[in-house]
Coordinates of C-alpha atoms in Angstrom, one line a residue:
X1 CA 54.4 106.2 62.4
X2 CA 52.8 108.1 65.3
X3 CA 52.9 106.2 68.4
X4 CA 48.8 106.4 68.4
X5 CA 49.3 103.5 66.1
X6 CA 50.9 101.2 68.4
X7 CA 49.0 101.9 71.5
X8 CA 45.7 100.7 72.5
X9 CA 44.8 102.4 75.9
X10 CA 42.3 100.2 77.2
X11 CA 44.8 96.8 77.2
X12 CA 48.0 98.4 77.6
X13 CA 49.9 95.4 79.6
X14 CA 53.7 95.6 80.1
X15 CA 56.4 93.3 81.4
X16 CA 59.9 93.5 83.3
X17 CA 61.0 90.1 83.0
X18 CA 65.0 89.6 84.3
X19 CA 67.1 86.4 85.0
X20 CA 67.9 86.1 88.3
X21 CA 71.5 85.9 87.9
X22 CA 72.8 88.8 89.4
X23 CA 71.3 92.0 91.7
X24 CA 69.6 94.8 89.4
X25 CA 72.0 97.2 87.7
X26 CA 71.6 100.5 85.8
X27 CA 70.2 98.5 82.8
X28 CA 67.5 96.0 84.1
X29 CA 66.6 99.5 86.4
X30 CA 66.2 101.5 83.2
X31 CA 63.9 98.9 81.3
X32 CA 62.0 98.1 84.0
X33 CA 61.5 102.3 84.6
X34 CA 60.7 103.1 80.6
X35 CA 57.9 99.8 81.3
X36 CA 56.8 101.2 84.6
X37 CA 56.4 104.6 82.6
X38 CA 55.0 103.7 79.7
X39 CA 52.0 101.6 81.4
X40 CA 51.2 104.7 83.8
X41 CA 51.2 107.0 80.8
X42 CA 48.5 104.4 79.2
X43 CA 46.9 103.6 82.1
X44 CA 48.0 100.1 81.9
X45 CA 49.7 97.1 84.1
X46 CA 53.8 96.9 84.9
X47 CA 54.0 93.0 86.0
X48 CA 57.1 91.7 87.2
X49 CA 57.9 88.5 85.6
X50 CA 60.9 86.0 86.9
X51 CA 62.9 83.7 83.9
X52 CA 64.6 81.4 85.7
X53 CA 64.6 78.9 83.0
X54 CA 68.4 78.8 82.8
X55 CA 69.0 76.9 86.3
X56 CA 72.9 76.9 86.0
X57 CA 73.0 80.5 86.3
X58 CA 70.8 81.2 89.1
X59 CA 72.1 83.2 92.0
X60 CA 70.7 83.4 95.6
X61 CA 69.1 86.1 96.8
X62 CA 68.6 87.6 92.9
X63 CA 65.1 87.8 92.8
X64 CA 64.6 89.2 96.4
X65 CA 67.0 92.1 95.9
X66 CA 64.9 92.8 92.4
X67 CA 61.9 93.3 94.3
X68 CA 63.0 95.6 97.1
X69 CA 65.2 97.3 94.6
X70 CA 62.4 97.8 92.3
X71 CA 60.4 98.9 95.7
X72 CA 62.8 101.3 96.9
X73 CA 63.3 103.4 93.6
X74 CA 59.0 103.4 93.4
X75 CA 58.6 101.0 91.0
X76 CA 56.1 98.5 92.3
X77 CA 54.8 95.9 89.9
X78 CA 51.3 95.7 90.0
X79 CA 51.4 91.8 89.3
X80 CA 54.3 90.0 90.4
X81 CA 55.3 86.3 92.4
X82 CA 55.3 88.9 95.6
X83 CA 51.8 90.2 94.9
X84 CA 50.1 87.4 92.9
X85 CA 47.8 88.7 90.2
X86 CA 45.1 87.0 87.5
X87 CA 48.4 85.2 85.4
X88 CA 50.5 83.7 87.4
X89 CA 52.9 81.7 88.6
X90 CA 55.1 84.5 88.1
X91 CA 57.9 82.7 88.0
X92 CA 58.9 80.6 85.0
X93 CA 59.8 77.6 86.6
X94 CA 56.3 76.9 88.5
X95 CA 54.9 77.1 84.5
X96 CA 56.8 74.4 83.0
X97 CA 53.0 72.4 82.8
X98 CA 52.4 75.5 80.3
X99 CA 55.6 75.2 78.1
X100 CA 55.5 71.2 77.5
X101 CA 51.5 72.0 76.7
X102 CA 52.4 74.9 74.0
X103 CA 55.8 72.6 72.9
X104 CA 53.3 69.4 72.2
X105 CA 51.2 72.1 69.5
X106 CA 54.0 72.6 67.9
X107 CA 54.9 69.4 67.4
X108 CA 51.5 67.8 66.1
X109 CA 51.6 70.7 63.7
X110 CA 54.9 70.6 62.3
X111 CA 56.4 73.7 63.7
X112 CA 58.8 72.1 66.3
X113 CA 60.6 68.4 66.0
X114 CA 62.9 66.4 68.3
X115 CA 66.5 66.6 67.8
X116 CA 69.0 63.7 69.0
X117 CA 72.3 65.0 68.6
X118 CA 74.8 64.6 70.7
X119 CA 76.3 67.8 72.3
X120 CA 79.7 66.4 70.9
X121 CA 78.1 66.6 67.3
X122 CA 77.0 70.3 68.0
X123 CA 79.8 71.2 69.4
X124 CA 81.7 69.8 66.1
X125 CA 79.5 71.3 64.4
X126 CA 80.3 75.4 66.2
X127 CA 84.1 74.8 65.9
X128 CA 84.0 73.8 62.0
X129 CA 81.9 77.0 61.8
X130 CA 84.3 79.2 63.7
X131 CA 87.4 77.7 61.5
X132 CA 85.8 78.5 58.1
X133 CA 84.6 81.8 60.0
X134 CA 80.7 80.9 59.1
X135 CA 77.8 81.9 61.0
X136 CA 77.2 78.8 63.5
X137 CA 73.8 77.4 63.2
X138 CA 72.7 74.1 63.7
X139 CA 72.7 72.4 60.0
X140 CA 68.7 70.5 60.4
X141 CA 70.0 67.0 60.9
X142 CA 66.7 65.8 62.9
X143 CA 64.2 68.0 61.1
X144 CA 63.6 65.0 58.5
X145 CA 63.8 61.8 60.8
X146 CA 61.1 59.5 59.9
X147 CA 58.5 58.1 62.5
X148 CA 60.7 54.8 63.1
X149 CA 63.9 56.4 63.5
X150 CA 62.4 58.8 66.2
X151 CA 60.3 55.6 67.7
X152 CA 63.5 53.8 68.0
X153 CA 65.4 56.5 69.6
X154 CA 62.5 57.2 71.9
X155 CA 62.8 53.6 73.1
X156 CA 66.4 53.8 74.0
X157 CA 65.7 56.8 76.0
X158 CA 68.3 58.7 74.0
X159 CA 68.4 62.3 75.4
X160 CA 67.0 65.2 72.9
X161 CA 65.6 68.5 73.3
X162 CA 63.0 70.3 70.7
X163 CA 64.2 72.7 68.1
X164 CA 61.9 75.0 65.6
X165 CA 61.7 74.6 62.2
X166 CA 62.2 77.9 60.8
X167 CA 59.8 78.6 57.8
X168 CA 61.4 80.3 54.8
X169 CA 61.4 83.4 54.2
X170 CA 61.9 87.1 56.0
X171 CA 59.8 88.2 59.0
X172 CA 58.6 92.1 59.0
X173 CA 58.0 93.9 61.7
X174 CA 57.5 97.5 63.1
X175 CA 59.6 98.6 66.3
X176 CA 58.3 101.5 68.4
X177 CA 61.9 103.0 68.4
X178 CA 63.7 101.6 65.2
X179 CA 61.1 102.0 63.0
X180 CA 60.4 99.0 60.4
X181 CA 62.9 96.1 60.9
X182 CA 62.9 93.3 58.5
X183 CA 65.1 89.6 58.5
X184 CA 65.4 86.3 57.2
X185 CA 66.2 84.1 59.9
X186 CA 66.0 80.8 57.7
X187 CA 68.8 82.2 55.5
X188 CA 71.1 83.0 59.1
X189 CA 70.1 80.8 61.3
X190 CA 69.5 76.9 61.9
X191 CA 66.6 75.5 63.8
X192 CA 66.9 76.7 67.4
X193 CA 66.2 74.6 70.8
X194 CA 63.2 75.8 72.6
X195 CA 62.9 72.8 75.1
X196 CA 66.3 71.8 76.5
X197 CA 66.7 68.2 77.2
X198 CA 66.3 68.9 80.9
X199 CA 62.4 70.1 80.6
X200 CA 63.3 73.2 80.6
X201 CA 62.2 75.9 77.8
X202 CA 64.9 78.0 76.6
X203 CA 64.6 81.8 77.1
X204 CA 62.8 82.3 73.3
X205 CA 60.3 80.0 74.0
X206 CA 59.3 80.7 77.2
X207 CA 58.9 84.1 77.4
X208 CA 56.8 83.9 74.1
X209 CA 54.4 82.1 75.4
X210 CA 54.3 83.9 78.6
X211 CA 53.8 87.0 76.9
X212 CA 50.5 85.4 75.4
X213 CA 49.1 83.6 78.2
X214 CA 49.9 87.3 80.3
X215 CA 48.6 89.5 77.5
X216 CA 51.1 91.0 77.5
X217 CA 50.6 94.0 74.7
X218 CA 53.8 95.5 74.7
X219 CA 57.7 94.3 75.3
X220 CA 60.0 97.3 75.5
X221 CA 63.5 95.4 76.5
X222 CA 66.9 96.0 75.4
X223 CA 68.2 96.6 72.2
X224 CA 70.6 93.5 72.0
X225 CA 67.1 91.6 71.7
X226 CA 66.0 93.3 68.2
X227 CA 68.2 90.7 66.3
X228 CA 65.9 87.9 68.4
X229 CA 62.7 89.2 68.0
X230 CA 61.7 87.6 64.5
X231 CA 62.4 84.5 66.4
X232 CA 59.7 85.3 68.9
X233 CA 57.5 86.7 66.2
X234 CA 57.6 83.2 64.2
X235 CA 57.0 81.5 67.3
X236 CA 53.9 83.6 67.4
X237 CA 52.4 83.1 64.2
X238 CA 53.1 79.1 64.8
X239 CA 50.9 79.0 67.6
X240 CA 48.3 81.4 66.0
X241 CA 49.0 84.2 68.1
X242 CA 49.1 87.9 67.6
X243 CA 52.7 89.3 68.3
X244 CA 52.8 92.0 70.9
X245 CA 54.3 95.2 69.8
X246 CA 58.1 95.6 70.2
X247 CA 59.9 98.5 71.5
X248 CA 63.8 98.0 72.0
X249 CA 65.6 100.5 74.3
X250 CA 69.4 101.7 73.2
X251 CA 71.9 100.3 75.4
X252 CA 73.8 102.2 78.2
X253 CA 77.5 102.6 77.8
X254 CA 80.6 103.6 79.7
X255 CA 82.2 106.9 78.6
X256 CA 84.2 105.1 76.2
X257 CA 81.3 103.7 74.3
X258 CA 81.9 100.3 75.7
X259 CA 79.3 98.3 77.1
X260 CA 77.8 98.4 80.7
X261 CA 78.5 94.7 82.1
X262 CA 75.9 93.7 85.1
X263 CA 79.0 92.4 87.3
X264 CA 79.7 96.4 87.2
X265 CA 79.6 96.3 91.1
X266 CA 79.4 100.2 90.5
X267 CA 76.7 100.1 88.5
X268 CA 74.5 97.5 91.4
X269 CA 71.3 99.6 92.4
X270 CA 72.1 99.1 95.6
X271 CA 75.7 100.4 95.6
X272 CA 74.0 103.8 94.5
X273 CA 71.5 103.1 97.7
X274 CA 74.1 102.3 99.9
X275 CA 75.8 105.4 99.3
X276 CA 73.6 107.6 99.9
X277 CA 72.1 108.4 96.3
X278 CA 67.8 108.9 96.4
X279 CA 66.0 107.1 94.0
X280 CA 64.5 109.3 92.6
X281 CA 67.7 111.5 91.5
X282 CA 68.8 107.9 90.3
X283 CA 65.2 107.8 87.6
X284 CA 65.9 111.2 87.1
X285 CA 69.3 110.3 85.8
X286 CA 68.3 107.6 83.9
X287 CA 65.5 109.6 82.2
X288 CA 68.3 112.0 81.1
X289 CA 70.6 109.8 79.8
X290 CA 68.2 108.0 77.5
X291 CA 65.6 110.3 75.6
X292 CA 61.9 109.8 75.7
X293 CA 61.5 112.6 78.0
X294 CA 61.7 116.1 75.1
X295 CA 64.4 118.5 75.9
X296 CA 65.3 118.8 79.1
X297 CA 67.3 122.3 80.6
X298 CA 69.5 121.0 83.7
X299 CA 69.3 118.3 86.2
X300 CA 66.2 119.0 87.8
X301 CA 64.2 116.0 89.9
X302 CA 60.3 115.1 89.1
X303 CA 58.5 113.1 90.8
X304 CA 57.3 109.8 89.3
X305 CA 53.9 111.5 88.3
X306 CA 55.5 114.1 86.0
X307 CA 58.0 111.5 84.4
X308 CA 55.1 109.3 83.5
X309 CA 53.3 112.1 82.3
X310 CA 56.7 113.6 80.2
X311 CA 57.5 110.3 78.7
X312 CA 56.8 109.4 75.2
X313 CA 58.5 106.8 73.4
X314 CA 59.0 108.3 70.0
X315 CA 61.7 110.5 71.8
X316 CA 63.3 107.7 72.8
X317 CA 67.0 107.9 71.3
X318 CA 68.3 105.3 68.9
X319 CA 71.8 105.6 69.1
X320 CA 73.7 104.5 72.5
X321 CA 73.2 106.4 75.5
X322 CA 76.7 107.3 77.9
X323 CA 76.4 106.9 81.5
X324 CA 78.0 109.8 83.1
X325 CA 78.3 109.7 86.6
X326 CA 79.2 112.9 87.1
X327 CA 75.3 113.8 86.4
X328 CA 74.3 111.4 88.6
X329 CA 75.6 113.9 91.1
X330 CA 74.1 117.3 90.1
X331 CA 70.8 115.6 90.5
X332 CA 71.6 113.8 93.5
X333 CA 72.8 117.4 94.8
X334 CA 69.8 119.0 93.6
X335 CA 67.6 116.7 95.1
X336 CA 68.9 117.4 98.5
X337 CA 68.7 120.7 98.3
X338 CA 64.8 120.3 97.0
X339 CA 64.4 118.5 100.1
X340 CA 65.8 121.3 102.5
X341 CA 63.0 123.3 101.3
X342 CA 60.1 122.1 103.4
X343 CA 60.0 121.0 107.0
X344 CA 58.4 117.3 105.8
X345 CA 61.2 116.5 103.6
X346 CA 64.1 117.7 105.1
X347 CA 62.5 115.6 108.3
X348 CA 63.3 112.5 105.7
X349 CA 66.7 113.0 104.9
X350 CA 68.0 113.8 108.6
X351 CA 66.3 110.1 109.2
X352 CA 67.9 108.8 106.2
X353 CA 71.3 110.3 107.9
X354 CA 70.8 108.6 110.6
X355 CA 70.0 105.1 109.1
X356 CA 73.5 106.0 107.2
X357 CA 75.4 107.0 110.4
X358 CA 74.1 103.9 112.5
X359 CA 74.8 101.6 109.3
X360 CA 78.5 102.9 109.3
X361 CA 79.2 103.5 113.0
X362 CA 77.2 101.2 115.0
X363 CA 77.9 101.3 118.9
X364 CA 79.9 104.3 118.6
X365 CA 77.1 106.1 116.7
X366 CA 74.2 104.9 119.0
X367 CA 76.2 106.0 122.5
X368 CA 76.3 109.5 121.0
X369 CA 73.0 109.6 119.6
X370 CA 71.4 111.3 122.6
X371 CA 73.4 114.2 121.7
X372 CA 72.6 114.6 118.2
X373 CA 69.2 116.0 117.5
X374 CA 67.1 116.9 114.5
X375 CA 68.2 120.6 114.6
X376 CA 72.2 119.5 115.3
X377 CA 71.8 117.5 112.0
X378 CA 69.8 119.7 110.1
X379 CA 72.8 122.3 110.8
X380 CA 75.3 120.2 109.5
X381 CA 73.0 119.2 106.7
X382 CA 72.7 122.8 105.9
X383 CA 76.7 123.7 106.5
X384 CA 77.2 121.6 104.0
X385 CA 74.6 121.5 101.4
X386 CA 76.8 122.9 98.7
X387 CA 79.8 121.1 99.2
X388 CA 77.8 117.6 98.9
X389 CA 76.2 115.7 96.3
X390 CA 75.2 112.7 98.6
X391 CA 74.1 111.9 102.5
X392 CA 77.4 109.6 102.4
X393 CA 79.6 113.1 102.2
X394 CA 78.7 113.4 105.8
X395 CA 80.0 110.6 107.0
X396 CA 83.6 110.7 105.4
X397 CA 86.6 110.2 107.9
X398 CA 87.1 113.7 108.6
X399 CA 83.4 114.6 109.5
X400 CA 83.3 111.2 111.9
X401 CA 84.1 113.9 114.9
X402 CA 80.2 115.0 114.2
X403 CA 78.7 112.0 115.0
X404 CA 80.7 110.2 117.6
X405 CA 82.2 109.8 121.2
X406 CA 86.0 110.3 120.0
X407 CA 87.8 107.3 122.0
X408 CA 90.1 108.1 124.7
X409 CA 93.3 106.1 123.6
X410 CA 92.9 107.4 120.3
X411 CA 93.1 111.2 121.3
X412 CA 96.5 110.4 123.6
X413 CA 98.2 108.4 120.2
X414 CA 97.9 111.5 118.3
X415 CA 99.2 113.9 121.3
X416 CA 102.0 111.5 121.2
X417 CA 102.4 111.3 117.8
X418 CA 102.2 115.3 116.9
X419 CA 104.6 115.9 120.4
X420 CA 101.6 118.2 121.7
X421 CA 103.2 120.2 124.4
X422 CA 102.1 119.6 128.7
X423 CA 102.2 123.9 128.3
X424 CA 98.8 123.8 125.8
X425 CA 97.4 120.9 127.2
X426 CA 97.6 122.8 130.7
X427 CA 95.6 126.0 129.2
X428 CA 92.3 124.0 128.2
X429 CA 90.5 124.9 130.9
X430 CA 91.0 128.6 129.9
X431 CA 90.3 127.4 127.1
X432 CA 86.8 126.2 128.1
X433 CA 85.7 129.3 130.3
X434 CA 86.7 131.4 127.6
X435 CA 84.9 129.5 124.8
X436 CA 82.0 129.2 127.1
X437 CA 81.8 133.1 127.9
X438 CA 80.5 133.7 124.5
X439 CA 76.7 134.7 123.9
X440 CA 75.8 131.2 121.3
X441 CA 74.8 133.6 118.9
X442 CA 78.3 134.7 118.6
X443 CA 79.6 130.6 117.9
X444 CA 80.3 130.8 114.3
X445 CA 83.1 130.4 111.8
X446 CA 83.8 133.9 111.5
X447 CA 83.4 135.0 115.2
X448 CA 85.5 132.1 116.7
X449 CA 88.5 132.8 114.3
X450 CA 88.5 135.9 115.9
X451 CA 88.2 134.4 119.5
X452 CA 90.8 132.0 118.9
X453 CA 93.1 134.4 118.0
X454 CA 92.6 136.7 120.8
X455 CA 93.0 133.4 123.1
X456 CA 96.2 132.8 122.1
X457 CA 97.9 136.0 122.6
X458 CA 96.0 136.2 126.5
X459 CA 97.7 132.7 126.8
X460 CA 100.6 133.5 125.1
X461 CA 100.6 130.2 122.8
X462 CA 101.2 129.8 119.3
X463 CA 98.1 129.6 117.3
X464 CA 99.5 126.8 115.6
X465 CA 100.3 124.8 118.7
X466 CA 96.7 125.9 119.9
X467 CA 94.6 124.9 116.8
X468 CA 96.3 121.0 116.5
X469 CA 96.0 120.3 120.2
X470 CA 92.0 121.7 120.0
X471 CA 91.3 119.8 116.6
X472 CA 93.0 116.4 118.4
X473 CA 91.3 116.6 121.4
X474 CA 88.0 117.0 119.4
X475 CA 88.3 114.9 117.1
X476 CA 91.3 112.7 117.6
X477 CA 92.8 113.6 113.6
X478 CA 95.9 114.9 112.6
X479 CA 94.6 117.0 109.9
X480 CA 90.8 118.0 108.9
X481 CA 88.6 121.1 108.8
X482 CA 89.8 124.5 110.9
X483 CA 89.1 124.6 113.7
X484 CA 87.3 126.7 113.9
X485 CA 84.1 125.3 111.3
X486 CA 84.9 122.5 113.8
X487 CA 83.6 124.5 116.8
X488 CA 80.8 125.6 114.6
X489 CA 79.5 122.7 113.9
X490 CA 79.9 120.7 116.9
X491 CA 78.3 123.8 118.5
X492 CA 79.1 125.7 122.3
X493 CA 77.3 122.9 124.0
X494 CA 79.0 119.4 122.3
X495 CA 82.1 121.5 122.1
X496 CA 82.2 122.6 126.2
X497 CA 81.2 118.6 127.2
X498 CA 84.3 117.4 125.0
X499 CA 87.1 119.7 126.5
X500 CA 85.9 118.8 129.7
X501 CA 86.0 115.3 129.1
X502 CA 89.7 115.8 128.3
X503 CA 90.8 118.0 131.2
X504 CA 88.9 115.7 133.4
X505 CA 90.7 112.5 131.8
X506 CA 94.1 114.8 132.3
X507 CA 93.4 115.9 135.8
X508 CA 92.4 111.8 136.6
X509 CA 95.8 110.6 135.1
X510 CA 97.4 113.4 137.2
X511 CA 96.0 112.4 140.4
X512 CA 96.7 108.6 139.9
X513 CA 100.1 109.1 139.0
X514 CA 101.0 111.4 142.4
X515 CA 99.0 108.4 144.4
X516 CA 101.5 105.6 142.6
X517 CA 104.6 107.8 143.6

């Protein structure tokens, strides 16, 4: 069935509605992106919608890292507990007035009924099931109490929480990506809590009748919630409502086919932010691993615009869609190359450098700061454009030289430690005045190999000796690039201030030790 079936354009009202039990991850990223897509497309609403309905599992600081994930990657909800909107609370705990109202209609009409057994019983009940290696359901007990058992257990304040009663017969429904779906939950499934005993709705109940009360037209979600959805379609037609239309998404998987778990740290949205991926190589990515998009040629990065205006859900894949980092990568590379290509943008990625280099270097980053300007970075940027596929490339322990004041003590450990000899040490101011004679034009890879060559047959040192006493004293490592891309990048001016620092910290020592003798 063409999509044109499913989709009214003038009420087109989506919903990304996670637990807060965890940060965002690849998956709740994804589904919120194909609902932040598909209400663009259609001119609708993307509402953010908190269900928070399982207390135990709550985590601090969930919901806040949602939102300013879901802000850094573009996503803004237009309706969400941050921004308010015409059908909130937004979150589902500040509704539970709402749940106890709908729950009360479905018990005066028949559709829902108290149950009072014991957990012990139910949990009797799920190990029998599992040893005779039966479906668990709950087997009705309470769904035929009479008024006067229910009065009497009401007056001893025995606990109970509210389960459905499943009608007979199968439910029928049309998905927007698995086509027409049909179950009998009555012949699977026992009568199913939707208010705990705590006041609390479970997650079927709740986000049924928030998705009424929010007109909410369309759910796209995961597809481990297709099996659920006849539930939430029943639960519908009990209060006299008309369903949404369902779309489920294919899940992600590992290479191996298995399962993306949200306590992945790897797979947090802001492990990919904190190292240095852009967001929108990230949708990008996503976009490509999961249909809905047409054929795509290569890892090429539109902006949210084109995606929105490329996406279709009747491309969507059914099968399971592999994560492969690897990807991630090319578009993260690409991306940073796109943004080399104007002045604006590659003005935002030497700030987002810096952001990275302060983050990881602090105080030794901020005392050399003064000596790291836009066009320094941009070089290095540009040096290594090909050889990167994120910002956090450039500050990798061999590149740390770049962006700070190499410390004193650490320089003389490694002259220790590598036996550098008094006889090359003595020769860096040569060293300097020869370095510094070149025209700047002439400081690059290729014409300081030359140079340093030269240098060490007027000084009559071994190039090796030269090469690890220079890459020590300018960067304080044992091994790294050659020295001569170091001289390059550091350029005539960084590279003349840090030689000079060390002859002068030499020539200091010297005199201190004559005045001690």
């Amino acid at each position: 069935m063409s999509l044109r079936h499913y989709v009214s354009l003038a009420s087109v009202r989506v919903r990304f509605a996670p637990s807060p039990t965890g940060f965002l991850h690849l998956g709740g990223l994804r589904t919120a992106f194909f609902n932040y897509l598909f209400a663009r497309k259609n001119k609708g609403k993307f509402i953010l919608r908190i269900e928070d309905t399982d207390q135990k599992r709550l985590k601090p600081g969930s919901v806040e890292n949602l939102y300013s994930m879901l802000q850094w990657t573009g996503l803004v909800p237009d309706e969400s507990p941050f921004v308010g909107g015409s059908y909130g609370p937004y979150i589902q705990s500040q509704r539970l007035n709402l749940y106890q109202e709908k729950v009360e209609e479905l018990i005066k009409t028949g559709s829902a009924y108290r149950c009072f057994c014991s957990e012990t019983r139910l949990d009797i009940l799920k190990k029998e099931a599992l040893r005779q290696h039966s479906n668990w359901g709950y087997d009705n007990k309470c769904r035929n109490l009479d008024a006067t058992e229910i009065e009497n257990f009401l007056k001893e304040d025995k606990p109970y929480t509210i389960r459905f009663k499943i009608p007979k017969g199968s439910v029928t429904h049309k998905d927007m990506v698995f086509g027409t779906q049909t179950y009998d939950v009555s012949e699977n499934e026992g009568d199913f809590i939707i208010m705990k005993s705590d006041g609390f709705p479970t997650y079927h109940f709740a986000c049924v009748v928030d998705d009424h009360l929010m007109q909410i037209s369309h759910v796209l979600r995961g597809t481990e919630w297709l099996i659920s959805t006849p539930k939430h379609i029943l639960m519908h037609q009990a209060l006299g409502w008309e369903p949404p239309t369902f779309a489920h998404l294919p899940l992600l998987t590992n290479s191996d086919r298995t399962k993306l778990s949200k306590r992945q740290d790897s797979i947090g949205i802001e492990n990919f932010k904190e190292k240095g991926y852009s967001s929108i190589a990230l949708l990008n990515f996503l976009a490509n691993a999961g249909g809905g998009f047409g054929k795509q040629e290569g890892c090429i990065n539109y902006d949210l615009e084109t995606l929105s205006s490329k996406f279709n859900l009747e491309n969507v894949n059914m099968g399971s869609c592999i994560v492969d980092l690897r990807k991630l990568d090319l578009f993260n590379h690409n991306y940073l190359i796109q943004q080399l290509s104007s002045e604006t943008s590659a003005s935002n990625l030497i700030k987002d450098l810096r952001k990275l280099l302060k983050k990881k270097y602090g105080l030794r980053y901020e005392k050399e700061e003064v000596n790291l300007s836009d066009s320094y970075i941009k070089k290095i940027i540009l040096c290594y454009k090909d050889r990167m596929n994120t910002l956090e490339h450039l500050t990798g322990p061999d590149m740390e030289y770049l962006w700070t004041t190499v410390e004193w003590d650490d320089i003389l450990e490694k002259i220790a430690t590598l036996k550098i000899q008094d006889s090359v040490l003595s020769s860096l101011k040569t060293v300097s005045r020869i370095l510094s004679s070149m025209p700047e034009s002439e400081f690059t890879g290729e014409k300081l190999n030359v140079k340093l060559k030269d240098m060490c047959k007027e000084l009559n040192l071994k190039y090796s000796a030269l090469m690890r006493a220079l890459r020590v004293l300018l960067t304080a490592q044992k091994d790294g690039p050659g020295v001569a891309e170091i001289l390059e990048m550091l350029g005539q001016k960084r590279t003349l201030e840090k030689i000079k620092f060390v002859t002068e910290k030499f020539e200091n020592q010297r005199k201190s030790s004559i005045c001690n003798t």
